[in-house]
PDB file of N, CA and C in Angstrom:
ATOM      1  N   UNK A   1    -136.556 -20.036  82.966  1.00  0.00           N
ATOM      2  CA  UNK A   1    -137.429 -19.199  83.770  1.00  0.00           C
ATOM      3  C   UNK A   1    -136.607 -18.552  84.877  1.00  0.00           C
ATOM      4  N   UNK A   2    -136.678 -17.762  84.873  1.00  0.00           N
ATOM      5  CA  UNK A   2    -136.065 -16.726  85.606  1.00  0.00           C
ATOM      6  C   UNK A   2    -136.850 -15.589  86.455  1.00  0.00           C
ATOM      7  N   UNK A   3    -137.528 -16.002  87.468  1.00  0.00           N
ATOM      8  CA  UNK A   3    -138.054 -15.580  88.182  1.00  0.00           C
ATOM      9  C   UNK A   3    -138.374 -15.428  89.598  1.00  0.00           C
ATOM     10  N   UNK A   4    -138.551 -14.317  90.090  1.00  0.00           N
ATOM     11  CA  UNK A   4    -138.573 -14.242  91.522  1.00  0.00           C
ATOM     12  C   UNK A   4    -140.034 -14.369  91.959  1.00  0.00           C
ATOM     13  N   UNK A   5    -139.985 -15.135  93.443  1.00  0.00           N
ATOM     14  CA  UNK A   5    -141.089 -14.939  93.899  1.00  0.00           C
ATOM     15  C   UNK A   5    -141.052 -14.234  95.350  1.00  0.00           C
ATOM     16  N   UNK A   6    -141.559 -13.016  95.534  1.00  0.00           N
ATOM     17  CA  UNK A   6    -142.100 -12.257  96.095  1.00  0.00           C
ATOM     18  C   UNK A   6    -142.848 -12.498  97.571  1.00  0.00           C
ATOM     19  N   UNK A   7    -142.680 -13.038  98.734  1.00  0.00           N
ATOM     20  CA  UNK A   7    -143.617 -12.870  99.616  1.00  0.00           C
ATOM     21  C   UNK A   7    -143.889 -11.258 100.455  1.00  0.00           C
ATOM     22  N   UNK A   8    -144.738 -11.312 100.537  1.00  0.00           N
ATOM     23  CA  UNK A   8    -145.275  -9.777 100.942  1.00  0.00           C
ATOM     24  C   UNK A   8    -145.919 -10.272 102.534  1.00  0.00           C
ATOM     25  N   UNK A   9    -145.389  -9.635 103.565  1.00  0.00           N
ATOM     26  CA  UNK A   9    -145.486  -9.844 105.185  1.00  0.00           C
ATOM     27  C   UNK A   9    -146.725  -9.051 105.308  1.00  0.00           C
ATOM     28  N   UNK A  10    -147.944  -9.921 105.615  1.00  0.00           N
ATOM     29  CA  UNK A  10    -149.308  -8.956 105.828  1.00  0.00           C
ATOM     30  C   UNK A  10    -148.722  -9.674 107.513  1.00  0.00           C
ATOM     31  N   UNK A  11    -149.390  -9.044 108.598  1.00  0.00           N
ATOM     32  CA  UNK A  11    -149.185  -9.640 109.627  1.00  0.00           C
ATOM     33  C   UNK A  11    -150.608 -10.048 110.063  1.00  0.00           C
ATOM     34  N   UNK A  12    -150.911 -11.152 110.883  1.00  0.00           N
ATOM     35  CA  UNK A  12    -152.408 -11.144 111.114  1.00  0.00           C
ATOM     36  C   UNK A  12    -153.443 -10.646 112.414  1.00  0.00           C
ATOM     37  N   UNK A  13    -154.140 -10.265 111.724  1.00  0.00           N
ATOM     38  CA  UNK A  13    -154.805  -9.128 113.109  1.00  0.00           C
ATOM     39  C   UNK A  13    -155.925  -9.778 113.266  1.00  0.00           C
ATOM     40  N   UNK A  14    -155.545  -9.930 114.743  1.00  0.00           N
ATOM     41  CA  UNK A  14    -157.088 -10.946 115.432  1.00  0.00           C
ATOM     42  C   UNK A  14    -158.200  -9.250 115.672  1.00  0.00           C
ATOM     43  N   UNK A  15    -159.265  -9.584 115.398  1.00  0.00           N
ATOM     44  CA  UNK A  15    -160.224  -9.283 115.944  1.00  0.00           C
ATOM     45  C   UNK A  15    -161.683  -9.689 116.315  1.00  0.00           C
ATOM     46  N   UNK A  16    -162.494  -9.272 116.804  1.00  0.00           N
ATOM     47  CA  UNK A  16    -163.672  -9.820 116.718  1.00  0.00           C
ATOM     48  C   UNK A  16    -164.614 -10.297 115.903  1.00  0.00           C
ATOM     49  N   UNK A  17    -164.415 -11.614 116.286  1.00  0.00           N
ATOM     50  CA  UNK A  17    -165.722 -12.138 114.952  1.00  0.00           C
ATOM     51  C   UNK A  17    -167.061 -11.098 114.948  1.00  0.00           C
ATOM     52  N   UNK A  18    -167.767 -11.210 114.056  1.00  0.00           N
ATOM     53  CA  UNK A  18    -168.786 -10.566 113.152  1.00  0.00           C
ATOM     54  C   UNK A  18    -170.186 -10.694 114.316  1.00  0.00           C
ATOM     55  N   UNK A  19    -170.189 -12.127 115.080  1.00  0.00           N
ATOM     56  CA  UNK A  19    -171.314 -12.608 115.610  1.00  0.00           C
ATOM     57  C   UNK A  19    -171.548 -11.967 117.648  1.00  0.00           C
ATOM     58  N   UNK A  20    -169.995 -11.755 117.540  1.00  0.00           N
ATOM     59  CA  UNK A  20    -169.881 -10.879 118.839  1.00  0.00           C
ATOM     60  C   UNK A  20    -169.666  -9.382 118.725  1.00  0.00           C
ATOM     61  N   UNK A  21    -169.662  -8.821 117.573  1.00  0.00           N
ATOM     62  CA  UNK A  21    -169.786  -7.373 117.384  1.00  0.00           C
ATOM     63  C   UNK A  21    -171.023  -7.280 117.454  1.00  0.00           C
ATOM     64  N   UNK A  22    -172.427  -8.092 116.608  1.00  0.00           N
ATOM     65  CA  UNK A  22    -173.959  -7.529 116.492  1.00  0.00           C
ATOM     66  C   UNK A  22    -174.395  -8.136 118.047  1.00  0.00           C
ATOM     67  N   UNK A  23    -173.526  -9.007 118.881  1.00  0.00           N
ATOM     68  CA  UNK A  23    -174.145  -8.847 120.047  1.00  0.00           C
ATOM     69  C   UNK A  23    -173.954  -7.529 120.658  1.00  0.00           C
ATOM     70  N   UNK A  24    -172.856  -7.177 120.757  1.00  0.00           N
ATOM     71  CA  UNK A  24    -172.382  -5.791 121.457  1.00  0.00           C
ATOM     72  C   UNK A  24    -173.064  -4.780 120.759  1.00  0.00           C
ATOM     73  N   UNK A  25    -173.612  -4.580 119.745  1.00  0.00           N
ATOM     74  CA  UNK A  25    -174.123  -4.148 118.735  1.00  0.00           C
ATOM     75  C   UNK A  25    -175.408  -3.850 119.373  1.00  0.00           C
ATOM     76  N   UNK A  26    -176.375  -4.977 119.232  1.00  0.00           N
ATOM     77  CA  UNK A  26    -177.553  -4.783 119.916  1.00  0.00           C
ATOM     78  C   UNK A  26    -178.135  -4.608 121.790  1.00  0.00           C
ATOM     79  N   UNK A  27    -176.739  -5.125 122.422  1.00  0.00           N
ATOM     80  CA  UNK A  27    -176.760  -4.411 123.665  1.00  0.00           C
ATOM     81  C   UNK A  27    -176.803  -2.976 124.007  1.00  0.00           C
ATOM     82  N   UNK A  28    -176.274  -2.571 122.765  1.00  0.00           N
ATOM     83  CA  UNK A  28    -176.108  -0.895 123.123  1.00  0.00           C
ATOM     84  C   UNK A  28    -177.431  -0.418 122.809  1.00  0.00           C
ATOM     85  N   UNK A  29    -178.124  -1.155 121.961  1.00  0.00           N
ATOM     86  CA  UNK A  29    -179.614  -0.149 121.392  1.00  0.00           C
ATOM     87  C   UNK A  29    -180.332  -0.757 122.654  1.00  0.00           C
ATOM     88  N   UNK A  30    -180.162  -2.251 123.222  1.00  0.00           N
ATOM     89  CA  UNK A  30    -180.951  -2.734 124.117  1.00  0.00           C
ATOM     90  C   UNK A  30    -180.446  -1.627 125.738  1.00  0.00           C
ATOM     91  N   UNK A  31    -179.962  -0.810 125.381  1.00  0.00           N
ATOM     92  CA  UNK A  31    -179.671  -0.063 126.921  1.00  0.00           C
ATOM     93  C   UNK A  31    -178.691  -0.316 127.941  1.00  0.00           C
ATOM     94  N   UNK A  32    -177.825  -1.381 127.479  1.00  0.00           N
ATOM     95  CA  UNK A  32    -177.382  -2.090 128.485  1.00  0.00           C
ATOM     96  C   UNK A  32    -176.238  -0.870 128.848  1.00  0.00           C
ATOM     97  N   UNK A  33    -175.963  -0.719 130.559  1.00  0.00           N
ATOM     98  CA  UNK A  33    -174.993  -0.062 130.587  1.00  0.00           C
ATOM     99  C   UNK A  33    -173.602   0.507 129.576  1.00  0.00           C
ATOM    100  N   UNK A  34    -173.445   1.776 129.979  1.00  0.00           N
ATOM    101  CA  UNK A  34    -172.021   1.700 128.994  1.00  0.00           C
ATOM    102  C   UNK A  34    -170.863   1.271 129.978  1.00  0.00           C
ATOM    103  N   UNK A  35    -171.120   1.969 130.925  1.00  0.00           N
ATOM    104  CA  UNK A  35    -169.532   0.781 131.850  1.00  0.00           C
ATOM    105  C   UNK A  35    -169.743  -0.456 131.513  1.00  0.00           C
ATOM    106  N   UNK A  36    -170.446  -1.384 131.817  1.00  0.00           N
ATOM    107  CA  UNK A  36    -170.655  -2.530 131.164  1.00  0.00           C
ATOM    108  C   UNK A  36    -170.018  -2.948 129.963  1.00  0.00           C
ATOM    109  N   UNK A  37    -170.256  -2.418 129.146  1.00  0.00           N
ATOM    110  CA  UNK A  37    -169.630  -2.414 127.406  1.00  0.00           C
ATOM    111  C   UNK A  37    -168.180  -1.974 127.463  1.00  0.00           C
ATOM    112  N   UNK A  38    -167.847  -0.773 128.068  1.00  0.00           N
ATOM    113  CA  UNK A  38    -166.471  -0.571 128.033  1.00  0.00           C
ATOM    114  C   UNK A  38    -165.958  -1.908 128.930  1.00  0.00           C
ATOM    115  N   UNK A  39    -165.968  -2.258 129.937  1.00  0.00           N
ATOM    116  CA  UNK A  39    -165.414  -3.483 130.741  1.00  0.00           C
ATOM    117  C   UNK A  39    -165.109  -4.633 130.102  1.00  0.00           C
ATOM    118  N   UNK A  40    -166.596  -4.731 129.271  1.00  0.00           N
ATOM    119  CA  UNK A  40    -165.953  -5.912 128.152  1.00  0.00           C
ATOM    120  C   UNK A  40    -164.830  -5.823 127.583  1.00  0.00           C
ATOM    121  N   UNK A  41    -164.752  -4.553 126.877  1.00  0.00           N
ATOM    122  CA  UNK A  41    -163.904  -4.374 125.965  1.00  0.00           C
ATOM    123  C   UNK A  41    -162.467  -4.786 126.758  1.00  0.00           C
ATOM    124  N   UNK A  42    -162.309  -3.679 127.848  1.00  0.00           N
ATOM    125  CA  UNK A  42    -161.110  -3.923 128.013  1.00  0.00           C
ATOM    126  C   UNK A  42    -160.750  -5.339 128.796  1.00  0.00           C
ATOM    127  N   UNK A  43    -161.758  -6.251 129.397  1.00  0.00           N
ATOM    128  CA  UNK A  43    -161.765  -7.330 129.132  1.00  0.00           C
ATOM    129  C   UNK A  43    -161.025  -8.104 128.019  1.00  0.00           C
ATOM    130  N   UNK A  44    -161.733  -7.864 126.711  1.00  0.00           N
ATOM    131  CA  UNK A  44    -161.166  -8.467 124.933  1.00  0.00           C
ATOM    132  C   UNK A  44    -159.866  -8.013 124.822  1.00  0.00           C
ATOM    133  N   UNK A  45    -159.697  -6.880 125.401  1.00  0.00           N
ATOM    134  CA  UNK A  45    -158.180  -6.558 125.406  1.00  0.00           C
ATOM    135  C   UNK A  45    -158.073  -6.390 123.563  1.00  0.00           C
ATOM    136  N   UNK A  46    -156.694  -6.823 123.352  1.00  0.00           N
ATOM    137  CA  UNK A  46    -156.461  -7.231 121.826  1.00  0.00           C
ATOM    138  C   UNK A  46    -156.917  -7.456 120.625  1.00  0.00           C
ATOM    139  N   UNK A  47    -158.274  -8.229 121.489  1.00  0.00           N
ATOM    140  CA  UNK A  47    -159.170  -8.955 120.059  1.00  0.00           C
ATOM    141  C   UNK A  47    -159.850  -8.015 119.647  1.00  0.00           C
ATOM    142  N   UNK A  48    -159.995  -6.867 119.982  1.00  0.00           N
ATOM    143  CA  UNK A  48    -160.882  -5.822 119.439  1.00  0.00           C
ATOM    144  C   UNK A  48    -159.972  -5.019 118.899  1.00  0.00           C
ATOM    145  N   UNK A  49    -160.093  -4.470 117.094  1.00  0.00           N
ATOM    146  CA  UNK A  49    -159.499  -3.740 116.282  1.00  0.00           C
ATOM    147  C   UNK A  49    -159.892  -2.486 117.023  1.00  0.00           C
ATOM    148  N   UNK A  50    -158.768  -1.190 116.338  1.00  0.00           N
ATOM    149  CA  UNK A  50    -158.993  -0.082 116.595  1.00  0.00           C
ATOM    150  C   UNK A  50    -160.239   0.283 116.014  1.00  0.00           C
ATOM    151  N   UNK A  51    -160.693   0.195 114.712  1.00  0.00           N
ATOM    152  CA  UNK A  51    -161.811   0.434 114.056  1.00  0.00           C
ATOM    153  C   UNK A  51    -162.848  -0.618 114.692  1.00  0.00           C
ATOM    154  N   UNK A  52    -162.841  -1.139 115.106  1.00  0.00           N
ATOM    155  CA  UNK A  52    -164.135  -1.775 115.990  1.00  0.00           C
ATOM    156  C   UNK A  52    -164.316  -1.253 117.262  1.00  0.00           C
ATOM    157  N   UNK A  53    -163.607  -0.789 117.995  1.00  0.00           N
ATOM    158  CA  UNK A  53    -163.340   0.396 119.249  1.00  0.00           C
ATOM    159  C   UNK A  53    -164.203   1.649 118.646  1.00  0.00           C
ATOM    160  N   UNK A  54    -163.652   1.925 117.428  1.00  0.00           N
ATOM    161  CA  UNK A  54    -164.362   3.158 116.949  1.00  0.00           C
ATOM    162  C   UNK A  54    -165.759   2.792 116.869  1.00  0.00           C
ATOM    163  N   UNK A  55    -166.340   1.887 116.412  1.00  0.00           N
ATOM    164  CA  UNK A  55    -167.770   1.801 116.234  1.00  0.00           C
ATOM    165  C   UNK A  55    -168.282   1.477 117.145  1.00  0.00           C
ATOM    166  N   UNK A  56    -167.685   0.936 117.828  1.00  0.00           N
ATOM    167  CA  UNK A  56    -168.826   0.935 119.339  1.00  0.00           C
ATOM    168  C   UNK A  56    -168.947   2.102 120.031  1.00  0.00           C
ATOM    169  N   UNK A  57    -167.506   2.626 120.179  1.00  0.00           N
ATOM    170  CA  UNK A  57    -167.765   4.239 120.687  1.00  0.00           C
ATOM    171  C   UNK A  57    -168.711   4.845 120.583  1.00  0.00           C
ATOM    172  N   UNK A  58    -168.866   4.788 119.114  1.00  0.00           N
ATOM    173  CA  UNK A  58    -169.379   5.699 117.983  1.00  0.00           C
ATOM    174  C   UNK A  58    -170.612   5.706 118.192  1.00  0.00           C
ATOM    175  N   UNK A  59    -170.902   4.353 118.500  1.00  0.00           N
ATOM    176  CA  UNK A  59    -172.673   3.903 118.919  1.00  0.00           C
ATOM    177  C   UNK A  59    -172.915   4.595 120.040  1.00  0.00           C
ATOM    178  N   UNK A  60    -172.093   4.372 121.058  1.00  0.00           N
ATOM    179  CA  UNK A  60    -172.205   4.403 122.549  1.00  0.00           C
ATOM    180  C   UNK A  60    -172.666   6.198 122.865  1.00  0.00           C
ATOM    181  N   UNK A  61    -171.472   6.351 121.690  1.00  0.00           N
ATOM    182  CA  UNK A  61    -171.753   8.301 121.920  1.00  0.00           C
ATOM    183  C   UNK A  61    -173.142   8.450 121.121  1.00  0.00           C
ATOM    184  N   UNK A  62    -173.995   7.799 120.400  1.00  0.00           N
ATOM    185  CA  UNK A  62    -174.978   8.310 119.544  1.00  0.00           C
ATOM    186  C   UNK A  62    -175.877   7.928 120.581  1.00  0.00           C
ATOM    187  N   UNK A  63    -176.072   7.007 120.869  1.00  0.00           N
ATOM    188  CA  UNK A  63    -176.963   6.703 122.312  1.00  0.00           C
ATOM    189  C   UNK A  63    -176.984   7.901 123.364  1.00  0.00           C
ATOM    190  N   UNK A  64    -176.157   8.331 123.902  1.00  0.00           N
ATOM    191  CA  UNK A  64    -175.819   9.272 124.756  1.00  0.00           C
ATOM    192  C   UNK A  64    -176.602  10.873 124.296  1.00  0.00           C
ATOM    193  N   UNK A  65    -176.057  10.902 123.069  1.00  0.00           N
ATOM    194  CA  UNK A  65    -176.983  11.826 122.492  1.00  0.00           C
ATOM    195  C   UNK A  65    -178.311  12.013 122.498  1.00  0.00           C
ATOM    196  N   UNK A  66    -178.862  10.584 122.398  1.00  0.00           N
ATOM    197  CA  UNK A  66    -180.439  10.806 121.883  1.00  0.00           C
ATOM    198  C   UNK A  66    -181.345  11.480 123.365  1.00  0.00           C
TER     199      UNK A  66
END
């Protein structure tokens, strides 16, 4: 047998569990300030993915809209 084995470097990316996004989630429909929400964030610093930045934004600006 003549074979290589391969490891492939994923690196691991902390982000926010699932159960503190639908809180932040439902604070935003519940009204809660947006300074508030941004503070957190930059609070979490790190633990928040770029694409989870995006969806709260994303919320934050659809709120703003209505």
């Amino acid at each position: 047998m003549n074979r290589k084995i391969v490891d492939e470097y994923r690196p691991f990316k902390l982000q926010l569990p699932e159960s503190t996004m639908k809180k932040i989630e439902n604070d935003i429909k519940l009204g809660v300030e947006e300074f508030e929400i941004r503070e957190a964030l930059d609070q979490l610093g790190d633990l928040v993915t770029d694409q989870q930045k995006q969806h709260i934004f994303g919320l934050l600006n659809n709120r703003n809209n209505e």
